[in-house]
Coordinates of C-alpha atoms in Angstrom, one line a residue:
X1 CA -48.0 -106.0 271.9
X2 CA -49.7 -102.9 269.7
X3 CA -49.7 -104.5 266.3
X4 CA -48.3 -101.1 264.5
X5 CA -46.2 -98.2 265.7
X6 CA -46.0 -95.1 263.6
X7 CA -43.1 -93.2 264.0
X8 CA -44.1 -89.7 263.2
X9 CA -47.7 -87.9 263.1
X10 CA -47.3 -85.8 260.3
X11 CA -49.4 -86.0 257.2
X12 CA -48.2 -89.3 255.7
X13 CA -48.1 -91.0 259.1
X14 CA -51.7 -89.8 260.2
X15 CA -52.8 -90.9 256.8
X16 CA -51.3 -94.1 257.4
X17 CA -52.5 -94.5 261.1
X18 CA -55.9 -93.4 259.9
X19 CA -56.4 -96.4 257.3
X20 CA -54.7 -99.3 259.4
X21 CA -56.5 -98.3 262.9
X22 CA -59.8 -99.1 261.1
X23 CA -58.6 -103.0 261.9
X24 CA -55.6 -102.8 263.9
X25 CA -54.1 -101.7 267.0
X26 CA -52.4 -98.8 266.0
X27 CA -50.2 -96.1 268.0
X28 CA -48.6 -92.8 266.7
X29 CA -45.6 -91.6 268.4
X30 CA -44.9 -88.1 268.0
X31 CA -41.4 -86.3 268.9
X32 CA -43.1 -82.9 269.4
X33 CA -45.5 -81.8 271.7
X34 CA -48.4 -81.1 269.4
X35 CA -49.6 -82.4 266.3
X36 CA -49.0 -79.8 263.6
X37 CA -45.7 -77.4 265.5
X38 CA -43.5 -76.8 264.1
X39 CA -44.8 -75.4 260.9
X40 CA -42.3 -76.2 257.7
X41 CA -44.1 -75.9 254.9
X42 CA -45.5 -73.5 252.5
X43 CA -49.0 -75.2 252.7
X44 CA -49.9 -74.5 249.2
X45 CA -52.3 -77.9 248.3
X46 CA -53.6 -78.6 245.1
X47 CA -57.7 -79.6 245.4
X48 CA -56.5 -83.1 244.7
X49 CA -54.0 -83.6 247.4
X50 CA -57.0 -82.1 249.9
X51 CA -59.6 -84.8 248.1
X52 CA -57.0 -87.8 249.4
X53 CA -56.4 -86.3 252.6
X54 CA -59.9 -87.0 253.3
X55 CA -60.4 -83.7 255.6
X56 CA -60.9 -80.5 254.7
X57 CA -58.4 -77.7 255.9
X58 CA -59.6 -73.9 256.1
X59 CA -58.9 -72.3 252.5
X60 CA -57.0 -69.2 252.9
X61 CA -56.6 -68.2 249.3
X62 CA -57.4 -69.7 245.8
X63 CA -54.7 -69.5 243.0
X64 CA -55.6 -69.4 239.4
X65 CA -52.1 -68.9 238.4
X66 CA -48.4 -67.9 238.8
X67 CA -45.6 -65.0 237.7
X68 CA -42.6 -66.9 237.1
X69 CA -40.1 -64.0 236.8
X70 CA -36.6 -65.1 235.1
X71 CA -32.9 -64.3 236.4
X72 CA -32.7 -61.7 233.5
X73 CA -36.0 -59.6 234.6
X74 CA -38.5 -61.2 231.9
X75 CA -41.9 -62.3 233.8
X76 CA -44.1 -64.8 232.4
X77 CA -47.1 -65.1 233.2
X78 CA -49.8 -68.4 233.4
X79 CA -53.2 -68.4 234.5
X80 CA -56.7 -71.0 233.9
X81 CA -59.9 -70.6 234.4
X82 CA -60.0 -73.6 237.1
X83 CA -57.7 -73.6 240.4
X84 CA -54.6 -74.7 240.5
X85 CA -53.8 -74.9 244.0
X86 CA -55.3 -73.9 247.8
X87 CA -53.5 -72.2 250.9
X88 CA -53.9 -73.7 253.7
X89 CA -53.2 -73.7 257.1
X90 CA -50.8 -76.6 257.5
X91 CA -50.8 -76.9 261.1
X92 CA -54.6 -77.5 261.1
X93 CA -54.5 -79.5 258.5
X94 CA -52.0 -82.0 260.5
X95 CA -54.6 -81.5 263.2
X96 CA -57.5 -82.7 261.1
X97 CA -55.8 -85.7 260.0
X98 CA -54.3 -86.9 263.3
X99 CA -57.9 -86.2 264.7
X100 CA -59.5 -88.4 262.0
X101 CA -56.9 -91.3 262.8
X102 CA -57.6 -90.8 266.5
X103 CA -61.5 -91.5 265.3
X104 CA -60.3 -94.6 263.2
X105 CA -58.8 -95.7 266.7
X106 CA -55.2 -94.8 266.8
X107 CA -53.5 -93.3 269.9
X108 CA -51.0 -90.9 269.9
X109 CA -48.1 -90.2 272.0
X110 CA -46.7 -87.0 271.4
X111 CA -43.3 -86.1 272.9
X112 CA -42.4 -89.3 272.1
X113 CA -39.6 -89.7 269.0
X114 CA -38.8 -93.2 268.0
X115 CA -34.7 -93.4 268.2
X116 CA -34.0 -96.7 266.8
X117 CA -35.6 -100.2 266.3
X118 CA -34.7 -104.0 266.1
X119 CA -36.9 -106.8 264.1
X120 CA -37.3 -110.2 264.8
X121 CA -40.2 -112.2 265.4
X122 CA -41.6 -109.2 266.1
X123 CA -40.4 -105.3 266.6
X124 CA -39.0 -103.6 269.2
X125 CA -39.2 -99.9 269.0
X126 CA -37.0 -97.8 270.9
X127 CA -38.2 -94.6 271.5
X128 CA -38.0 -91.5 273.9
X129 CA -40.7 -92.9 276.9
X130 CA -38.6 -97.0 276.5
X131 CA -38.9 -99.9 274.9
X132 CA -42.5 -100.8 273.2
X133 CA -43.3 -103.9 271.3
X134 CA -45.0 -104.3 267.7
X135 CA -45.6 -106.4 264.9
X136 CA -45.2 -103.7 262.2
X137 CA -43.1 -100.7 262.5
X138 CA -44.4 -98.0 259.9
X139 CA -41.8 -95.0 259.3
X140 CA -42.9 -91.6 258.7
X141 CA -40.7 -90.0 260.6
X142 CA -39.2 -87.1 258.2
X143 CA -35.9 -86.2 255.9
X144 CA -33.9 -87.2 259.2
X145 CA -35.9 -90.9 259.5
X146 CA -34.2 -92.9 262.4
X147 CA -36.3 -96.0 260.5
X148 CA -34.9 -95.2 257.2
X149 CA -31.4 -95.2 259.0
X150 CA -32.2 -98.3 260.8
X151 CA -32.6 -100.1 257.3
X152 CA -29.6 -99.4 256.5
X153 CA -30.6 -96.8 253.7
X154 CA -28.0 -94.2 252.4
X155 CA -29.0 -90.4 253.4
X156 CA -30.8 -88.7 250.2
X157 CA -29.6 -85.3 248.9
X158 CA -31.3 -82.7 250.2
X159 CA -32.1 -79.3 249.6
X160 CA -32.4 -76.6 252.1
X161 CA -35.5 -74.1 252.8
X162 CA -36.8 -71.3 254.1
X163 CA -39.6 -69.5 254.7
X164 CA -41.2 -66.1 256.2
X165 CA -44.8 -65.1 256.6
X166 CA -44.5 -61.2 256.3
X167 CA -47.3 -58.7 257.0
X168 CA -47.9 -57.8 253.0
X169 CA -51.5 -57.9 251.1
X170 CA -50.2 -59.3 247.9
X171 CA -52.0 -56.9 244.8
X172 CA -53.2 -60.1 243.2
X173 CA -54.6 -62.6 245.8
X174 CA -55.3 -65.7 243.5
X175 CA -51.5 -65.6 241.5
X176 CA -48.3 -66.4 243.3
X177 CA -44.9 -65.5 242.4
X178 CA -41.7 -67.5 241.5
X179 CA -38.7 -66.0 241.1
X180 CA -35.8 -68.8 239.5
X181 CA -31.5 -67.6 239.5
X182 CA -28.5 -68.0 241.9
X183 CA -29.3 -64.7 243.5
X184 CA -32.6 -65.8 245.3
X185 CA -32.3 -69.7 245.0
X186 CA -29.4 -71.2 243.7
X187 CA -30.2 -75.0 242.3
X188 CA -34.4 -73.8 242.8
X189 CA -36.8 -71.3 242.9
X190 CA -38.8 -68.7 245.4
X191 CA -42.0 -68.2 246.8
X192 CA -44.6 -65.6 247.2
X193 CA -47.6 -66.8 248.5
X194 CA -50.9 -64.2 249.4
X195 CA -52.3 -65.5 252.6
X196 CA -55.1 -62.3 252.7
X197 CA -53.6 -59.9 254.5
X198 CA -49.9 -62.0 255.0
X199 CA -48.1 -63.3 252.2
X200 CA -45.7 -66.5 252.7
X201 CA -42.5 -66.1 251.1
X202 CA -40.2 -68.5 250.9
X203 CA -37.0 -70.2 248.9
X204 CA -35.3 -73.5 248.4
X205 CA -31.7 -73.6 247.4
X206 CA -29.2 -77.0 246.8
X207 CA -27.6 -77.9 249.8
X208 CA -24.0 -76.6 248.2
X209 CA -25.4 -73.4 247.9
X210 CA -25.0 -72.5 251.9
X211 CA -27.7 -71.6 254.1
X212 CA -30.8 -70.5 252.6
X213 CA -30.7 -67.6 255.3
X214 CA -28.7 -65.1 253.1
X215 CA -31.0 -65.7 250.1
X216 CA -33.9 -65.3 251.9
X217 CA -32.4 -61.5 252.9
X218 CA -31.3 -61.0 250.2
X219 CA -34.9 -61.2 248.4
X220 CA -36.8 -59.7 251.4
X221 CA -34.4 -56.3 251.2
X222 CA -35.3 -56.6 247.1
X223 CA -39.0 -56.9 247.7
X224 CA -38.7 -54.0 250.7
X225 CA -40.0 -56.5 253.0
X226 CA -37.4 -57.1 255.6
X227 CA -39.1 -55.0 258.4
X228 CA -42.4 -56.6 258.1
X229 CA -41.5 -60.2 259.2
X230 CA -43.5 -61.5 261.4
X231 CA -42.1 -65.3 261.8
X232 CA -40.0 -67.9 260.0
X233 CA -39.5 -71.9 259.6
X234 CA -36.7 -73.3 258.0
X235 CA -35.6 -76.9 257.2
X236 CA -34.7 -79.4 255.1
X237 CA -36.3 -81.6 251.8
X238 CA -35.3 -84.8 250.7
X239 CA -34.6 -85.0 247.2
X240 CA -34.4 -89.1 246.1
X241 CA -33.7 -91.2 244.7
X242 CA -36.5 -93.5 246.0
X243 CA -34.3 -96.6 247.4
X244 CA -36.4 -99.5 249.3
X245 CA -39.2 -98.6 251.4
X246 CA -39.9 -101.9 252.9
X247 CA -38.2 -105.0 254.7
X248 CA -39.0 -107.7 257.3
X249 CA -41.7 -106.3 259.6
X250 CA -40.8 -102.0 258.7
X251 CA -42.4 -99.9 255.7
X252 CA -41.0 -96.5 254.8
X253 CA -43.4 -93.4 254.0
X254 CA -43.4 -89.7 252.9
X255 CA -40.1 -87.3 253.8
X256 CA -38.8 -90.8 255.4
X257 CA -39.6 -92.6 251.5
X258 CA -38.5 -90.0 249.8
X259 CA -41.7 -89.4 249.1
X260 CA -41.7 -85.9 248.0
X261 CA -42.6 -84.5 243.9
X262 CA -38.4 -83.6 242.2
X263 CA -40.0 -80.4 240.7
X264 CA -41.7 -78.7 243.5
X265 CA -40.2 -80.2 246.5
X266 CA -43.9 -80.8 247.5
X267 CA -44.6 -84.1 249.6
X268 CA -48.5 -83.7 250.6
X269 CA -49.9 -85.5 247.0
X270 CA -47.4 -88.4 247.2
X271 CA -48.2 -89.6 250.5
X272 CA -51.9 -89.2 250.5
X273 CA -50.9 -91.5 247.4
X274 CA -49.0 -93.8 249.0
X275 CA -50.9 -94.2 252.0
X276 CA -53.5 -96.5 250.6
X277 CA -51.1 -98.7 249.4
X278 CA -49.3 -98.9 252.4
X279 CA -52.4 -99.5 254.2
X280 CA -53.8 -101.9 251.4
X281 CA -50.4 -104.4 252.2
X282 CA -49.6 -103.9 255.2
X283 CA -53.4 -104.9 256.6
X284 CA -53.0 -108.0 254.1
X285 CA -49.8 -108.7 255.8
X286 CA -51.1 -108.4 259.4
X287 CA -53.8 -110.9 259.0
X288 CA -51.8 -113.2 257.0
X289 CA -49.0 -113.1 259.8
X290 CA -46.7 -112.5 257.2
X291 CA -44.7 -109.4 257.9
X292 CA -41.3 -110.4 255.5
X293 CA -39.1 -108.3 253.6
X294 CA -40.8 -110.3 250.5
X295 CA -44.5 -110.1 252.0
X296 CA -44.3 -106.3 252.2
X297 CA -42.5 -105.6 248.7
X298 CA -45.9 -105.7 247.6
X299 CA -45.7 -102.4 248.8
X300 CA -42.7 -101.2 246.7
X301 CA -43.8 -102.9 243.8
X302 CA -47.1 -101.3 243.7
X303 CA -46.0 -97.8 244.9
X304 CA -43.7 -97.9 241.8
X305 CA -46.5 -99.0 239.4
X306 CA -49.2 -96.5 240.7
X307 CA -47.4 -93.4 242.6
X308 CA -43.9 -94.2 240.5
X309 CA -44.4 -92.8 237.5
X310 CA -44.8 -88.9 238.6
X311 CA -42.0 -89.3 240.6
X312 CA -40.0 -90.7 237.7
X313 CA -41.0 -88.0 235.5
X314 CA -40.4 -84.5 237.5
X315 CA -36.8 -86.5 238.3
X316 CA -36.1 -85.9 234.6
X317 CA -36.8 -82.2 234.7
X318 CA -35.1 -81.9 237.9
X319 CA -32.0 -83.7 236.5
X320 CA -31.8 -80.7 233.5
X321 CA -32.8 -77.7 235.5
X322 CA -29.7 -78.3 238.2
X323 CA -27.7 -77.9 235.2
X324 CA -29.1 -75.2 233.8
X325 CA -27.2 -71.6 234.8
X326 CA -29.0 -68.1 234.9
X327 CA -27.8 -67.9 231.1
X328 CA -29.9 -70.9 230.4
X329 CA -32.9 -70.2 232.7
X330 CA -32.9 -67.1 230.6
X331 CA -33.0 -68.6 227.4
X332 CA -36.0 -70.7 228.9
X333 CA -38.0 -67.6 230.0
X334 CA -37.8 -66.2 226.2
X335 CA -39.2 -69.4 225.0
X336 CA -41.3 -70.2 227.5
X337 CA -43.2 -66.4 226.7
X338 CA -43.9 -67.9 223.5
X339 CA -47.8 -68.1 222.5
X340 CA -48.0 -71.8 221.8
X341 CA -45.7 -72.9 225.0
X342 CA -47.3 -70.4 227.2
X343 CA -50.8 -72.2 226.4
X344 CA -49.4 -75.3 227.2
X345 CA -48.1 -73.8 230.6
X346 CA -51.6 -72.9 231.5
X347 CA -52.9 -76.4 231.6
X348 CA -50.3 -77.5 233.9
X349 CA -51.0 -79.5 236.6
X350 CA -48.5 -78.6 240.3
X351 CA -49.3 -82.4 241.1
X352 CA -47.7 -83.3 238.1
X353 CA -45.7 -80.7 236.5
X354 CA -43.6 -82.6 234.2
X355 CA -46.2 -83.9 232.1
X356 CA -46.3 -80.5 230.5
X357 CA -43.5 -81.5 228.5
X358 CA -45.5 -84.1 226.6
X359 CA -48.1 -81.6 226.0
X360 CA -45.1 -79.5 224.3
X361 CA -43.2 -82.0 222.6
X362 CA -47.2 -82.7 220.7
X363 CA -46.1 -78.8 219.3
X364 CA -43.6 -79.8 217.3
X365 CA -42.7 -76.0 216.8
X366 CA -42.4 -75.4 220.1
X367 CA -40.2 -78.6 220.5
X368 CA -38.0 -78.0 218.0
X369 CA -37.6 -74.0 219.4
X370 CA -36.4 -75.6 223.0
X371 CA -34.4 -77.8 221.7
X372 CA -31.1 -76.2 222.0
X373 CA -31.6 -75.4 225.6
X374 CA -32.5 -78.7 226.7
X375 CA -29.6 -80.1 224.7
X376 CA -27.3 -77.8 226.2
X377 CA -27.8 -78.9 229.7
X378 CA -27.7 -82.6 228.9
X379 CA -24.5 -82.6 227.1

C-alpha cells in the first residue's frame, strides 16, 4: 500500500507530490504520456507564482504592462516600472516541477488516468493500469476531475478557450494586449502575448457563447494573422464556486478544486498556494492515522482563511463584468482612461486583480465617477 496517489501531474499535483514525497510514499499517475503535453495554457506567470513553484522555468519575455483596447475602439493603456508578469514555457515548467517531486521521492506513472475511487479503511484507486491501493487519494486531476466526481461534487461552470501561437514579432515585446466585447470574447477577454519572435494569442469566452473557434477567426482575420498559425490548444476553465475540497481519506486541488483566480481564469498562483496547505494536513493526517472527512477539513478551513480571500474577491468582479454588455464595457474604458483611475491601474497586481478596486474606491472622485456603471450591472 503506497500511502498517497496523485491523480494528475500537472502543476498543482507535482506541487503536491513534491512536498508530501519528502515523508511519504508517494505516486503520480498521469493520463498522458509525458509530463507537460498537451500544452493548454497561455503560460504567462507572475514572478510570484514562479517564487512558489520553487523551480525556475526559461523566461521568454518580461511584461511591464498591457493595452486593454475596449469594444468601442478606445485603448488604454497601463504600464510600471517593475514586472508584472513572465512568459514561460509551460510545458517545461510542468517538467521542472514533476522532476523536482521525482527528487523528493515520488514516482510517476504516466499513461495512467485515475477513473474512479472507493474509501474505506483505506483507498482504492481505479485507474487505467488496475486497481492500486492507498491511504490518501489526492485529486489534481483537472476541470474534468474523476475525484471531484467521485465526491459527489456538482460540475462548475466553465468557460471555454483557445489559443494560437502565430509566427508574429509583437512591436512592443514587454506589453501584451487585451481586447474585451462579444465580437472576440463574449462573457471575457483576448490575448496577445509576444513570445520573441511568436506571439500567443488567445481568447476565453462563457460557455453559452459556442465554441471559442469562430472567435478566435474572427480576431486572427482582424489582426491579419490567420495565415501565420503555426499550432493551437484549446480547452476548458473551471469557474467556481469553490464547494468542498476534502472528505474521508480524498483532498481536492487546482482545476479539480476549483482552484483557478474568477478574473483571469489563471490557476498557476492558487495552487502553488494551496499546495502547502494541502501538504501541511495531509502529512499531519498521515502520521496521526487520521485520514477523516473531519481530520482533513483542516485543509478547507485553512485554504479558505489563507488562499480564500483572493478567490472571494475577483468572484465579485467577475459576478459584475458577466453582466456588463459592450455598451457598459464601453462606459468602463472612458473612465478607466481617466488620470487618477489609470494610476491606480498601474499598480495592479495579475495575482490579485480585484484589489485594485480598493485602491479606487480610497479616490473618492474616481468612485463616485464609476459609480453608475457598477450600479447598472448590479441592479
Amino acid at each position: 500500500m503506497i500511502d498517497v496517489a496523485v491523480a494528475g501531474g500537472g502543476p498543482a499535483g507535482s506541487a503536491s507530490a513534491a512536498l508530501l514525497a519528502r515523508d511519504h510514499d508517494v505516486a503520480v499517475f498521469e493520463e498522458h504520456s509525458r509530463i507537460g503535453e498537451p500544452v493548454q495554457c497561455a503560460g504567462l506567470l507572475t514572478g510570484d507564482a514562479i517564487k512558489l513553484s520553487g523551480v525556475s522555468p526559461g523566461i521568454l519575455s518580461t511584461l511591464y504592462g498591457a493595452e486593454v483596447v475596449f469594444p468601442d475602439g478606445n485603448a488604454v493603456r497601463v504600464r510600471s516600472d517593475s514586472p508584472k508578469a513572465h512568459t514561460v514555457d509551460r510545458s517545461e515548467f510542468d517538467s521542472l516541477l514533476a522532476d523536482r517531486a521525482v527528487a523528493a521521492g515520488a514516482e510517476y506513472r504516466t499513461s495512467d488516468r485515475v477513473r474512479s475511487f472507493s474509501a474505506g479503511g483505506s483507498v482504492t484507486v481505479v485507474s487505467d493500469s488496475g486497481e492500486h491501493t492507498a491511504r490518501l487519494l489526492v485529486g489534481a486531476d483537472g476541470h474534468t476531475s474523476a475525484v471531484a466526481a467521485g465526491m459527489g461534487l456538482p460540475r462548475p461552470e466553465y468557460l471555454r478557450g483557445i489559443q494560437a501561437t502565430v509566427s508574429v514579432r509583437m512591436d512592443e515585446g514587454d506589453m501584451f494586449r487585451m481586447r474585451l466585447g462579444s465580437r472576440y470574447a463574449p462573457g471575457f477577454f483576448t490575448w496577445e502575448i509576444p513570445c520573441g519572435d511568436v506571439t500567443r494569442v488567445g481568447l476565453c469566452a462563457s460557455w453559452s457563447a459556442g465554441p471559442p473557434a469562430q472567435y478566435l477567426k474572427c480576431l486572427l482575420s482582424d489582426l491579419g494573422w490567420e495565415d501565420r498559425v503555426l499550432s493551437m490548444q484549446c480547452g476548458k476553465i473551471p469557474m467556481g464556486p469553490v464547494g468542498r475540497m476534502s472528505g474521508d481519506r480524498v483532498m481536492l486541488i487546482g482545476d479539480a478544486a476549483s482552484h483557478v483566480k474568477p478574473v483571469s481564469a489563471g490557476g498557476i498562483y492558487p495552487s502553488m498556494m494551496s499546495a502547502p496547505i494541502l501538504a501541511d494536513v495531509a502529512g499531519d493526517a498521515l502520521d496521526r492515522d487520521d485520514l477523516s472527512a473531519r481530520s482533513l477539513g483542516e485543509y478547507d478551513r485553512r485554504w479558505r482563511k489563507e488562499v480564500g480571500p483572493v478567490i472571494e474577491r475577483g468572484a465579485k468582479v467577475r459576478r459584475i463584468y458577466a453582466r456588463m454588455d459592450d455598451g457598459d464595457l464601453s462606459r468602463a474604458g472612458r473612465y478607466a482612461s481617466r488620470d487618477d483611475v489609470r494610476s491606480v491601474l498601474d499598480g495592479i497586481s495579475l495575482d490579485d486583480p480585484a484589489a485594485v478596486v480598493r485602491g479606487i474606491m480610497r479616490r473618492p472622485r474616481a468612485a463616485a465617477a464609476g459609480a453608475w456603471t457598477l450600479l447598472r450591472c448590479l441592479v
